[in-house]
PDB file of C-alpha atoms in Angstrom:
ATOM      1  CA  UNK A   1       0.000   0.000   0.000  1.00  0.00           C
ATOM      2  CA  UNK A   2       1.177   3.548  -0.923  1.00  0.00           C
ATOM      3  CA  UNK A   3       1.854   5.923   1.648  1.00  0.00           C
ATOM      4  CA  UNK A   4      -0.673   8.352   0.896  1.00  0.00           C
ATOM      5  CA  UNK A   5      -3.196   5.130   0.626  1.00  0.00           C
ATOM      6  CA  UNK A   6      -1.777   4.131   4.768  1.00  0.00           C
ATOM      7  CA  UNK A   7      -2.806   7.766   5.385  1.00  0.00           C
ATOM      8  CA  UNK A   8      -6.061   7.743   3.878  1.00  0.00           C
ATOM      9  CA  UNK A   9      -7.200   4.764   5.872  1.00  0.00           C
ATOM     10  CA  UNK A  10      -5.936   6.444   8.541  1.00  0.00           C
ATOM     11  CA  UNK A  11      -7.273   9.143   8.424  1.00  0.00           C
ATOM     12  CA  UNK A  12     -10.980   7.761   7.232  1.00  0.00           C
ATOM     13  CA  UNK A  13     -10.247   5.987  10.687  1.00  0.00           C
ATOM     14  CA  UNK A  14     -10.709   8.773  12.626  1.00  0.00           C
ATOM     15  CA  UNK A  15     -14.340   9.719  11.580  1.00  0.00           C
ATOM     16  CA  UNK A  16     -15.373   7.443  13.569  1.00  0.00           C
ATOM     17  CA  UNK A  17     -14.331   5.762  17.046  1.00  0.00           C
ATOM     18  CA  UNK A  18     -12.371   1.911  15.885  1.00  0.00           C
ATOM     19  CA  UNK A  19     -12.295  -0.271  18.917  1.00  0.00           C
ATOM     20  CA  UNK A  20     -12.022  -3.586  20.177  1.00  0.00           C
ATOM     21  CA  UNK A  21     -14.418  -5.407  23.339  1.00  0.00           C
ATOM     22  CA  UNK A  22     -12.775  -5.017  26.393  1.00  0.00           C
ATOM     23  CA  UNK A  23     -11.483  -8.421  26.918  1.00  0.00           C
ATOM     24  CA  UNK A  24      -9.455  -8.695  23.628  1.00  0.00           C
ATOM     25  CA  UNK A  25      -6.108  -9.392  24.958  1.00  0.00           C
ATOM     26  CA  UNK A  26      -3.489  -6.762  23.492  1.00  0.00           C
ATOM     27  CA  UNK A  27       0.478  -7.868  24.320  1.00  0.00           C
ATOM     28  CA  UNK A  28       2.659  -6.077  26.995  1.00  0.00           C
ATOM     29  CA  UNK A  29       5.862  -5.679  28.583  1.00  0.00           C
ATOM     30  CA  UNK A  30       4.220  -7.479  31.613  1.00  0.00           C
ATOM     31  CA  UNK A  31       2.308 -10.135  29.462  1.00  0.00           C
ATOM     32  CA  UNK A  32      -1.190 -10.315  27.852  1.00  0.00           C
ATOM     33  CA  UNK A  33      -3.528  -8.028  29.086  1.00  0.00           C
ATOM     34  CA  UNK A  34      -7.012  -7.510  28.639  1.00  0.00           C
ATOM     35  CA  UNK A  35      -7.311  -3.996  26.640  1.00  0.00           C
ATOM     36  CA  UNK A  36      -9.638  -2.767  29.186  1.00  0.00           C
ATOM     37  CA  UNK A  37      -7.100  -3.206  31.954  1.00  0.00           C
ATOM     38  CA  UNK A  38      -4.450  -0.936  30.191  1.00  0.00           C
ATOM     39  CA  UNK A  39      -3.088   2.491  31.480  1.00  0.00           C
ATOM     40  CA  UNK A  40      -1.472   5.328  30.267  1.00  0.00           C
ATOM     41  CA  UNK A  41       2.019   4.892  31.123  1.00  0.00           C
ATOM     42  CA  UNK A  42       1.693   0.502  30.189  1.00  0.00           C
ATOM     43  CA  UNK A  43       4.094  -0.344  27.611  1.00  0.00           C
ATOM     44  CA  UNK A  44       2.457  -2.702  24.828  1.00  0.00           C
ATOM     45  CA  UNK A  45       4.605  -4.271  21.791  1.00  0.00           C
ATOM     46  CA  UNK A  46       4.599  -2.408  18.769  1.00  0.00           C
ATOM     47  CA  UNK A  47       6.016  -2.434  15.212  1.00  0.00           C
ATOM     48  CA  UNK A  48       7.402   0.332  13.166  1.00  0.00           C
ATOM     49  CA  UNK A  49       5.644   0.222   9.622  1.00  0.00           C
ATOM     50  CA  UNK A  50       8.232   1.820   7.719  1.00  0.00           C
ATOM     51  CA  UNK A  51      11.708  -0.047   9.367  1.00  0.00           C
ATOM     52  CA  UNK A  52       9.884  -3.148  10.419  1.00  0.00           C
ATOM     53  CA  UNK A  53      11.352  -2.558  14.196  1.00  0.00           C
ATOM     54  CA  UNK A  54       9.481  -3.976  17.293  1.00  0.00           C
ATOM     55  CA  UNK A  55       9.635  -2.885  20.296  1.00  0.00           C
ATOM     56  CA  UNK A  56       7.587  -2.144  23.821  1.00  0.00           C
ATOM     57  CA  UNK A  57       6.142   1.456  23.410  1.00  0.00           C
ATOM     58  CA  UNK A  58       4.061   3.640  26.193  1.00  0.00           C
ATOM     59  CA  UNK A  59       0.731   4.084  25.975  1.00  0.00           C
ATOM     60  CA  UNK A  60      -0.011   7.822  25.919  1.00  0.00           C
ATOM     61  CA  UNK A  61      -3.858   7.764  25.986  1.00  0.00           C
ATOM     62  CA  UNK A  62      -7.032   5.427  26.218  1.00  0.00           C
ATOM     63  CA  UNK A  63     -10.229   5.488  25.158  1.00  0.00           C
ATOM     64  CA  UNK A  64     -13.527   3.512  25.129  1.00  0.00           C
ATOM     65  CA  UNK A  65     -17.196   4.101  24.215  1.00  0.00           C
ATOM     66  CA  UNK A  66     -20.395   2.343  23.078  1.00  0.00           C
ATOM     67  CA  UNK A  67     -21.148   0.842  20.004  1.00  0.00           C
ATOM     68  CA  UNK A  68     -24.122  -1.428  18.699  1.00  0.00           C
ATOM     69  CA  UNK A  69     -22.396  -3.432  16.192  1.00  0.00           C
ATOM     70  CA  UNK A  70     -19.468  -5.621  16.420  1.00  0.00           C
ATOM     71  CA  UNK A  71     -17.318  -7.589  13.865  1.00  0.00           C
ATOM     72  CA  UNK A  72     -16.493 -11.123  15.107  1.00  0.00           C
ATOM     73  CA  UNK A  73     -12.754 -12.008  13.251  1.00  0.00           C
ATOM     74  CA  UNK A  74     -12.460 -15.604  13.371  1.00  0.00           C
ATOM     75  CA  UNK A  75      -8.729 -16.688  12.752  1.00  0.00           C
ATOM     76  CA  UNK A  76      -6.414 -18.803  14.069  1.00  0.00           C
ATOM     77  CA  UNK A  77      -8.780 -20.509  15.542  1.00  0.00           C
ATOM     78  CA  UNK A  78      -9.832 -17.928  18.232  1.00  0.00           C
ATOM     79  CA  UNK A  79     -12.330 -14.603  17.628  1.00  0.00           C
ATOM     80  CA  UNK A  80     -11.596 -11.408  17.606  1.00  0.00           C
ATOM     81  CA  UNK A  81     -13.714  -8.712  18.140  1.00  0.00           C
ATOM     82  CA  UNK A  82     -13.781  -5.370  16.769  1.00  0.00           C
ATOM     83  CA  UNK A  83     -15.824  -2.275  15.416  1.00  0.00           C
ATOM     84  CA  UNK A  84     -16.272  -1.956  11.531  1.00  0.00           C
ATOM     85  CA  UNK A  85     -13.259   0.329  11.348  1.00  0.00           C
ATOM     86  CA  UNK A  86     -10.296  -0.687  12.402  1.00  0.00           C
ATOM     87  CA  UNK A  87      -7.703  -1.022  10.219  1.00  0.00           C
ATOM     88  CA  UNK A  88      -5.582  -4.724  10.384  1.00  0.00           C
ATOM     89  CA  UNK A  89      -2.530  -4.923   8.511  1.00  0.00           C
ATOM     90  CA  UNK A  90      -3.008  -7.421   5.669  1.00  0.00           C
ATOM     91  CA  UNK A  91      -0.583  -8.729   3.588  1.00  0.00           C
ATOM     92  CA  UNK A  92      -0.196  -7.265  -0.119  1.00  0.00           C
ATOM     93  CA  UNK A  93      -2.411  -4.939   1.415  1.00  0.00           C
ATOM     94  CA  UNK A  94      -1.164  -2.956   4.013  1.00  0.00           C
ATOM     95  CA  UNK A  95      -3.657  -1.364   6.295  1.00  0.00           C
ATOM     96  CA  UNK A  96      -7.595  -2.830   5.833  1.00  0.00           C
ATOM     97  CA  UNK A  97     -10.614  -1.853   7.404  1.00  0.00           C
ATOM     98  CA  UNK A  98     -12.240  -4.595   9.508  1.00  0.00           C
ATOM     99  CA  UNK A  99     -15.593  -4.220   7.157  1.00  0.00           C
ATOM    100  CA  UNK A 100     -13.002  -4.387   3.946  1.00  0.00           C
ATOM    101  CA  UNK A 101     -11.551  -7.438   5.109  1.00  0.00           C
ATOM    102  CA  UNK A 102     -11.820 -10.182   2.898  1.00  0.00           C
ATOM    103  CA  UNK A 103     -12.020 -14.225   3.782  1.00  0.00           C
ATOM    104  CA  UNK A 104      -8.510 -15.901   2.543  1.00  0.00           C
ATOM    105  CA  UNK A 105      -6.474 -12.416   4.191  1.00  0.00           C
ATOM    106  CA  UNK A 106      -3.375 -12.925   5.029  1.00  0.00           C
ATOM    107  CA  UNK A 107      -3.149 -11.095   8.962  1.00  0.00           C
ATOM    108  CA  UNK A 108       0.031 -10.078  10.014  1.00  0.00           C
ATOM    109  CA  UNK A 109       1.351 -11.259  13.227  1.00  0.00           C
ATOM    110  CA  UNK A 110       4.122  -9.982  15.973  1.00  0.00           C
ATOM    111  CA  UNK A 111       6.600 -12.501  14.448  1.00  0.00           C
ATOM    112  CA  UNK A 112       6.227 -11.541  10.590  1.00  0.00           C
ATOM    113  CA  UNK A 113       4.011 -14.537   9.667  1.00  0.00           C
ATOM    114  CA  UNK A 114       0.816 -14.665   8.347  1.00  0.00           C
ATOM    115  CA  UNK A 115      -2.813 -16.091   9.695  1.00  0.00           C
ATOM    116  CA  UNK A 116      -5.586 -16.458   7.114  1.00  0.00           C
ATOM    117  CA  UNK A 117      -8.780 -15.266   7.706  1.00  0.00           C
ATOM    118  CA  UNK A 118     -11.483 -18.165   8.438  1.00  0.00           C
ATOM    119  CA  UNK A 119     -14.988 -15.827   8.830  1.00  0.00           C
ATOM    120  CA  UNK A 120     -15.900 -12.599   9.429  1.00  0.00           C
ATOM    121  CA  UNK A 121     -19.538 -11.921  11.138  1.00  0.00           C
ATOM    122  CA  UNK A 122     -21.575  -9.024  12.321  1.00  0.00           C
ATOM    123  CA  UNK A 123     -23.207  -9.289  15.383  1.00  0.00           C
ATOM    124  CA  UNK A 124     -25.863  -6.193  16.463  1.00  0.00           C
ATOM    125  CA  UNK A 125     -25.753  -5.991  20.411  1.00  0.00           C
ATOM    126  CA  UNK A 126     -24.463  -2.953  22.824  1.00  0.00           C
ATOM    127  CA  UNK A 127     -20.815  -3.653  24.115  1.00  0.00           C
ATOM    128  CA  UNK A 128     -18.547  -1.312  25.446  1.00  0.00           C
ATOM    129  CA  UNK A 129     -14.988  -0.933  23.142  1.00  0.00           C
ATOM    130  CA  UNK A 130     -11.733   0.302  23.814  1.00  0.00           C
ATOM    131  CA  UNK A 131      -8.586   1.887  21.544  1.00  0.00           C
ATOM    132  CA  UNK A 132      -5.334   3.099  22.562  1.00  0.00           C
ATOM    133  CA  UNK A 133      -2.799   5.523  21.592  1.00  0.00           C
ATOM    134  CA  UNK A 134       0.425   4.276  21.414  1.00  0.00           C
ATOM    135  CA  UNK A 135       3.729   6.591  21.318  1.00  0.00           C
ATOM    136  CA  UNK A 136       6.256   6.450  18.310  1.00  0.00           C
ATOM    137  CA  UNK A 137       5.059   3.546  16.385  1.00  0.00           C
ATOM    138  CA  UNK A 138       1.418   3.613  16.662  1.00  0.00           C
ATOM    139  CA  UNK A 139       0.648   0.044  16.323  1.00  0.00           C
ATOM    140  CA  UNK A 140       0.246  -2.504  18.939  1.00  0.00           C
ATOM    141  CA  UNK A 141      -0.459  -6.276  18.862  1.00  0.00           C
ATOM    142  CA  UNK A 142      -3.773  -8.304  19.600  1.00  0.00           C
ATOM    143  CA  UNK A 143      -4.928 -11.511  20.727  1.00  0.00           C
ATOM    144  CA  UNK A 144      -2.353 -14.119  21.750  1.00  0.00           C
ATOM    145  CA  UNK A 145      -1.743 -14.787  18.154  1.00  0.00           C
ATOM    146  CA  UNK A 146       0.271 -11.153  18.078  1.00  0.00           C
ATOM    147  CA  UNK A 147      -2.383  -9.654  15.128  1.00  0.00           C
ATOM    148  CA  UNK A 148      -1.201  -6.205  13.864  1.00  0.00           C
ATOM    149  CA  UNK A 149      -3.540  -3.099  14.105  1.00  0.00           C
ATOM    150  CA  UNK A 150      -3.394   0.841  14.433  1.00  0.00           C
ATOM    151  CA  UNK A 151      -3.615   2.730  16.918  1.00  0.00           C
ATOM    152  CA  UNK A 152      -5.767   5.220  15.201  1.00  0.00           C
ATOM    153  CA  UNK A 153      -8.428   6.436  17.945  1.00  0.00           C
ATOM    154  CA  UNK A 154     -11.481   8.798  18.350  1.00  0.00           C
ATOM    155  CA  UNK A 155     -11.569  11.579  16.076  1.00  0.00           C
ATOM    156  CA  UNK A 156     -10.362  15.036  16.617  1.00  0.00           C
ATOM    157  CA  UNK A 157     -13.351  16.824  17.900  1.00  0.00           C
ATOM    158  CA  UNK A 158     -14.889  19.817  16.191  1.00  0.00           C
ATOM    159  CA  UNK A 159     -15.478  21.617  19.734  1.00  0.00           C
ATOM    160  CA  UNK A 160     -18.187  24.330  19.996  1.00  0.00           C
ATOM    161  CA  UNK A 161     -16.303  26.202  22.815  1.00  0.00           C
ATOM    162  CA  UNK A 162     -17.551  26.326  26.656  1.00  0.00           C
ATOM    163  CA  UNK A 163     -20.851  24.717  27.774  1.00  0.00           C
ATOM    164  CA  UNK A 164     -23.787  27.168  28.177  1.00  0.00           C
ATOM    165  CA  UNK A 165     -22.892  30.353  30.235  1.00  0.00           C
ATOM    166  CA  UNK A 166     -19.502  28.717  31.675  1.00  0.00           C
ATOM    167  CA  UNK A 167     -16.904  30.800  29.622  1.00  0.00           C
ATOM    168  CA  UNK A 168     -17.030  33.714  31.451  1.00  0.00           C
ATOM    169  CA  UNK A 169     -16.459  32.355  34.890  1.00  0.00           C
ATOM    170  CA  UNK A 170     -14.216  30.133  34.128  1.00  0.00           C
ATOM    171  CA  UNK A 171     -12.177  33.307  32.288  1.00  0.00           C
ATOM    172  CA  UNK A 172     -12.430  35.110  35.415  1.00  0.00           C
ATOM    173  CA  UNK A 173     -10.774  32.536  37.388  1.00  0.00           C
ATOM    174  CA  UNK A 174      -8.128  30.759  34.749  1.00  0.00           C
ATOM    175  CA  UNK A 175      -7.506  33.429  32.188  1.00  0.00           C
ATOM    176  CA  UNK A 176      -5.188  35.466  34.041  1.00  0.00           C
ATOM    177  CA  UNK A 177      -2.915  32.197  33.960  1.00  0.00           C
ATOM    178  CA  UNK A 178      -2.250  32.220  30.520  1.00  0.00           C
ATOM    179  CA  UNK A 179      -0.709  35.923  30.696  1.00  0.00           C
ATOM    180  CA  UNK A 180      -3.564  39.299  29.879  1.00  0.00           C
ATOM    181  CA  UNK A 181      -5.542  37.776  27.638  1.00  0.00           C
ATOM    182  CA  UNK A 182      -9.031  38.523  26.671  1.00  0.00           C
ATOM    183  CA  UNK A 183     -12.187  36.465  27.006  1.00  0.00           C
ATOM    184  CA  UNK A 184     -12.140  35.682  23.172  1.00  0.00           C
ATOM    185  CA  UNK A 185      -8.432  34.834  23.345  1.00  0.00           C
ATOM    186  CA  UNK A 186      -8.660  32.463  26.345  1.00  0.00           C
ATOM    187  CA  UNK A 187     -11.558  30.681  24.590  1.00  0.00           C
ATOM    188  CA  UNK A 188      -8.976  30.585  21.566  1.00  0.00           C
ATOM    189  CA  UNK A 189      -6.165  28.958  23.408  1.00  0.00           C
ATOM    190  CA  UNK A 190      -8.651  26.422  25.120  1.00  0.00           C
ATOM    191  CA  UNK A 191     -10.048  25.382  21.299  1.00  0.00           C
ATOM    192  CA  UNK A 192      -6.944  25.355  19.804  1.00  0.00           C
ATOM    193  CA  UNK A 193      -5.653  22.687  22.770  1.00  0.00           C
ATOM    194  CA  UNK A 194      -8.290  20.833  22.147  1.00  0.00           C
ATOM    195  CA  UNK A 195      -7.720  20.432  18.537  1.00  0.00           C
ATOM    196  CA  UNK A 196      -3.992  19.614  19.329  1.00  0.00           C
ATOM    197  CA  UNK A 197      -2.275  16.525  19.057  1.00  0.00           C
ATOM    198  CA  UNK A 198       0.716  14.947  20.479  1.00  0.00           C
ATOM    199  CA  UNK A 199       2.777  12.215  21.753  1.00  0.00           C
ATOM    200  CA  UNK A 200       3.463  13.509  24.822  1.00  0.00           C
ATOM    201  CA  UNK A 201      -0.151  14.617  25.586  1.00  0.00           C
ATOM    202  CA  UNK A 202      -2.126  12.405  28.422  1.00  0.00           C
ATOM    203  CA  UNK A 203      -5.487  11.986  27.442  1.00  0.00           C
ATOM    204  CA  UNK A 204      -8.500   9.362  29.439  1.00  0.00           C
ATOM    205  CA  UNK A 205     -11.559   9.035  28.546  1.00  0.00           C
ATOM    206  CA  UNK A 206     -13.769   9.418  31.676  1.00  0.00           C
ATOM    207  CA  UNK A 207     -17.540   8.628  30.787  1.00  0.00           C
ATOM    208  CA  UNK A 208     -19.063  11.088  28.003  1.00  0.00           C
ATOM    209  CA  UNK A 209     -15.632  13.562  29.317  1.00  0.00           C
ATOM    210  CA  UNK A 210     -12.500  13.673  27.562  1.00  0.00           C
ATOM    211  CA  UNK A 211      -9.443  14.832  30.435  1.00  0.00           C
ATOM    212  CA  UNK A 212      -6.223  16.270  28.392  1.00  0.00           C
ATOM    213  CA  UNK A 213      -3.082  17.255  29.934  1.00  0.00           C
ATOM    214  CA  UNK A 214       0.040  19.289  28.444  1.00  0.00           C
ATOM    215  CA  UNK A 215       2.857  18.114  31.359  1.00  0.00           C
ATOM    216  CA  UNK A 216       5.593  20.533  29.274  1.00  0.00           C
ATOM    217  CA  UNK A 217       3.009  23.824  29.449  1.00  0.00           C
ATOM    218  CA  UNK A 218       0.641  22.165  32.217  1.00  0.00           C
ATOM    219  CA  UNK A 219      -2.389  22.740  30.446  1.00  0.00           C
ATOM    220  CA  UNK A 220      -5.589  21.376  31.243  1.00  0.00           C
ATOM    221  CA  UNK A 221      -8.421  20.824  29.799  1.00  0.00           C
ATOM    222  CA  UNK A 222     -12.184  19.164  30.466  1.00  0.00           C
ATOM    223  CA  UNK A 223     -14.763  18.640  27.642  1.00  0.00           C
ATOM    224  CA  UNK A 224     -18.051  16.549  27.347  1.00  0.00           C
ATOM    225  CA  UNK A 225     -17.591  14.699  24.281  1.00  0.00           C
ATOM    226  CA  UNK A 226     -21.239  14.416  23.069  1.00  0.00           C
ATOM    227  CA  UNK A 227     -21.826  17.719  23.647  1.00  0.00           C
ATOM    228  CA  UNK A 228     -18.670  18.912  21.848  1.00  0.00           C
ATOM    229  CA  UNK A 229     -18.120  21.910  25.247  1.00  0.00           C
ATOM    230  CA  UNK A 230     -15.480  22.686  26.872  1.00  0.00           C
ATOM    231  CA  UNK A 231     -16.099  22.470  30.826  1.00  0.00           C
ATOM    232  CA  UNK A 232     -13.006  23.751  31.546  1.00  0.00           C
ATOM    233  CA  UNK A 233      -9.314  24.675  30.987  1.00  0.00           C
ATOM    234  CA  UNK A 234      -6.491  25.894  33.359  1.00  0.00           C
ATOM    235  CA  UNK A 235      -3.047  25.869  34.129  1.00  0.00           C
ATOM    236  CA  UNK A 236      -1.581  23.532  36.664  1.00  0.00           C
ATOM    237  CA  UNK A 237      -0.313  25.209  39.606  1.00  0.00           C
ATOM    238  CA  UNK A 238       1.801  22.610  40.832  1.00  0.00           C
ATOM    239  CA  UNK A 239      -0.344  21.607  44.004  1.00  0.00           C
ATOM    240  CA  UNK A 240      -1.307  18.356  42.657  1.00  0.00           C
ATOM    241  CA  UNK A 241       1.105  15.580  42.988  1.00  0.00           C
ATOM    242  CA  UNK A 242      -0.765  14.408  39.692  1.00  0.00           C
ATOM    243  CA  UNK A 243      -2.072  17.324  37.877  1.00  0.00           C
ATOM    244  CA  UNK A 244      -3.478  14.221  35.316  1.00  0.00           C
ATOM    245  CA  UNK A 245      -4.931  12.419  38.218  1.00  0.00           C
ATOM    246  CA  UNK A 246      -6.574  15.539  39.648  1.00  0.00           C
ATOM    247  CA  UNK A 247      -8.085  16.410  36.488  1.00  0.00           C
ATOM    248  CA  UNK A 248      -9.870  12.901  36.255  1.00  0.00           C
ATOM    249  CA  UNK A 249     -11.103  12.896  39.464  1.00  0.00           C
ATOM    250  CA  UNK A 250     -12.740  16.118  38.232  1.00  0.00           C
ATOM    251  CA  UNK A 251     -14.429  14.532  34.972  1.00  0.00           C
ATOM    252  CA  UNK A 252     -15.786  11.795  36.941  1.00  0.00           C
ATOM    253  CA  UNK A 253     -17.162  14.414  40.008  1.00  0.00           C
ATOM    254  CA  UNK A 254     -18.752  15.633  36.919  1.00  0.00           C
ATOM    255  CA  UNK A 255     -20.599  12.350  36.709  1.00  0.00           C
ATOM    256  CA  UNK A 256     -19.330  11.267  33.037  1.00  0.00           C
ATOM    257  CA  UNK A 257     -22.694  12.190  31.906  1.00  0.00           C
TER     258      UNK A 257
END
């Protein structure tokens, strides 16, 4: 697959949340573990796509959320389980949507060899799935048959800015952290984090909430996913022993709703 092909897929990806149930076993420095079990800060195995290199990488973020529809993988003799969208490395084919994958695929594993496909069934029920985000390589390895898959995760969110008539008070009491700044331009800086993407970010889902956390500018921010608002956005000020930690605790005092 051509480069700009590996991004497409990726990039289609992230319309859309691409997870797996929460018991799919995913391999780690410590062993299998259950995806749903993971932390930020875990290191799972991981393959470079371009060198070929494995190699334990840290998680940097996790996610999970609800689907209705699930795509049951069978291979190797086991099942795995997975939304329509997540894209599998196949061989001759690079990276493949689970709803593009075809019976006869060849499924890359850990090692370099191959597993055929067997079957490939949709089941309609409720399930909660999970996703990481995986630093450097973004890849990571499921089942214990070591099958490859991206990392790609919920999509960038098109915030709308603060929830109803909590910009201003949160301004009042955070703005002056981020230097003088104006109402419009703390909203700015608070959108434009949550647009922003890196490695080195921490991000949880807690709930419906989405906690991010800068550690090199110790930003902040709180936002209800569904609703696409901002609850809030601060600075650190190096109180907390875990400014990440503090800022969860927040999302689910919020109730996650």
């Amino acid at each position: 697959m051509e480069k700009n092909e590996v991004s497409s897929v990726v990039r289609l990806a992230k319309n859309a949340c691409n997870c797996f149930t929460g018991d799919t076993k995913v391999q780690t420095g410590e062993g299998e573990k259950n995806i749903e079990d993971i932390e930020v800060g875990d290191k799972v195995l991981s393959k470079d796509e371009t060198t070929g290199e494995v190699a334990y990488k840290e998680v940097t973020a996790t996610f999970n959320h609800e689907t209705d529809e699930i795509y049951n993988i069978y291979v190797g003799g086991q099942t795995i389980e997975s939304t329509f969208n997540h894209p599998f490395h196949v061989k001759d084919k690079g990276w493949t949507f689970v709803k593009d994958l075809k019976v006869g695929d060849l499924l890359v594993q850990s090692d370099g060899d191959t597993l055929k496909v067997d079957s490939i069934e949709v089941e309609h029920r409720q399930a909660t799935v999970y996703n990481l985000r995986v630093d450097g390589f973004h890849t990571y390895f499921v089942s214990d048959l070591g099958i490859w898959v991206h990392n790609t995760n919920c999509a960038s969110i098109n915030w709308k800015g603060f929830s109803s008539g909590k910009l201003q008070p949160h301004y009042e009491k955070h703005g002056h952290e981020f230097g003088n700044i104006t109402q419009n331009e703390y909203l700015k800086l608070a959108k434009d984090f949550a647009a922003e993407t890196s490695d080195s970010f921490k991000e949880q889902v807690v709930g419906n909430f989405i906690v991010k956390y800068d550690s090199s500018t110790r930003r902040v921010l709180v936002g209800h996913i569904k609703d696409r608002q901002i609850r809030t956005f601060y600075k650190d000020d190096g109180r907390s022993a875990d400014p990440f930690q503090a800022a969860v605790d927040l999302a689910k005092s919020l109730g996650g709703g």
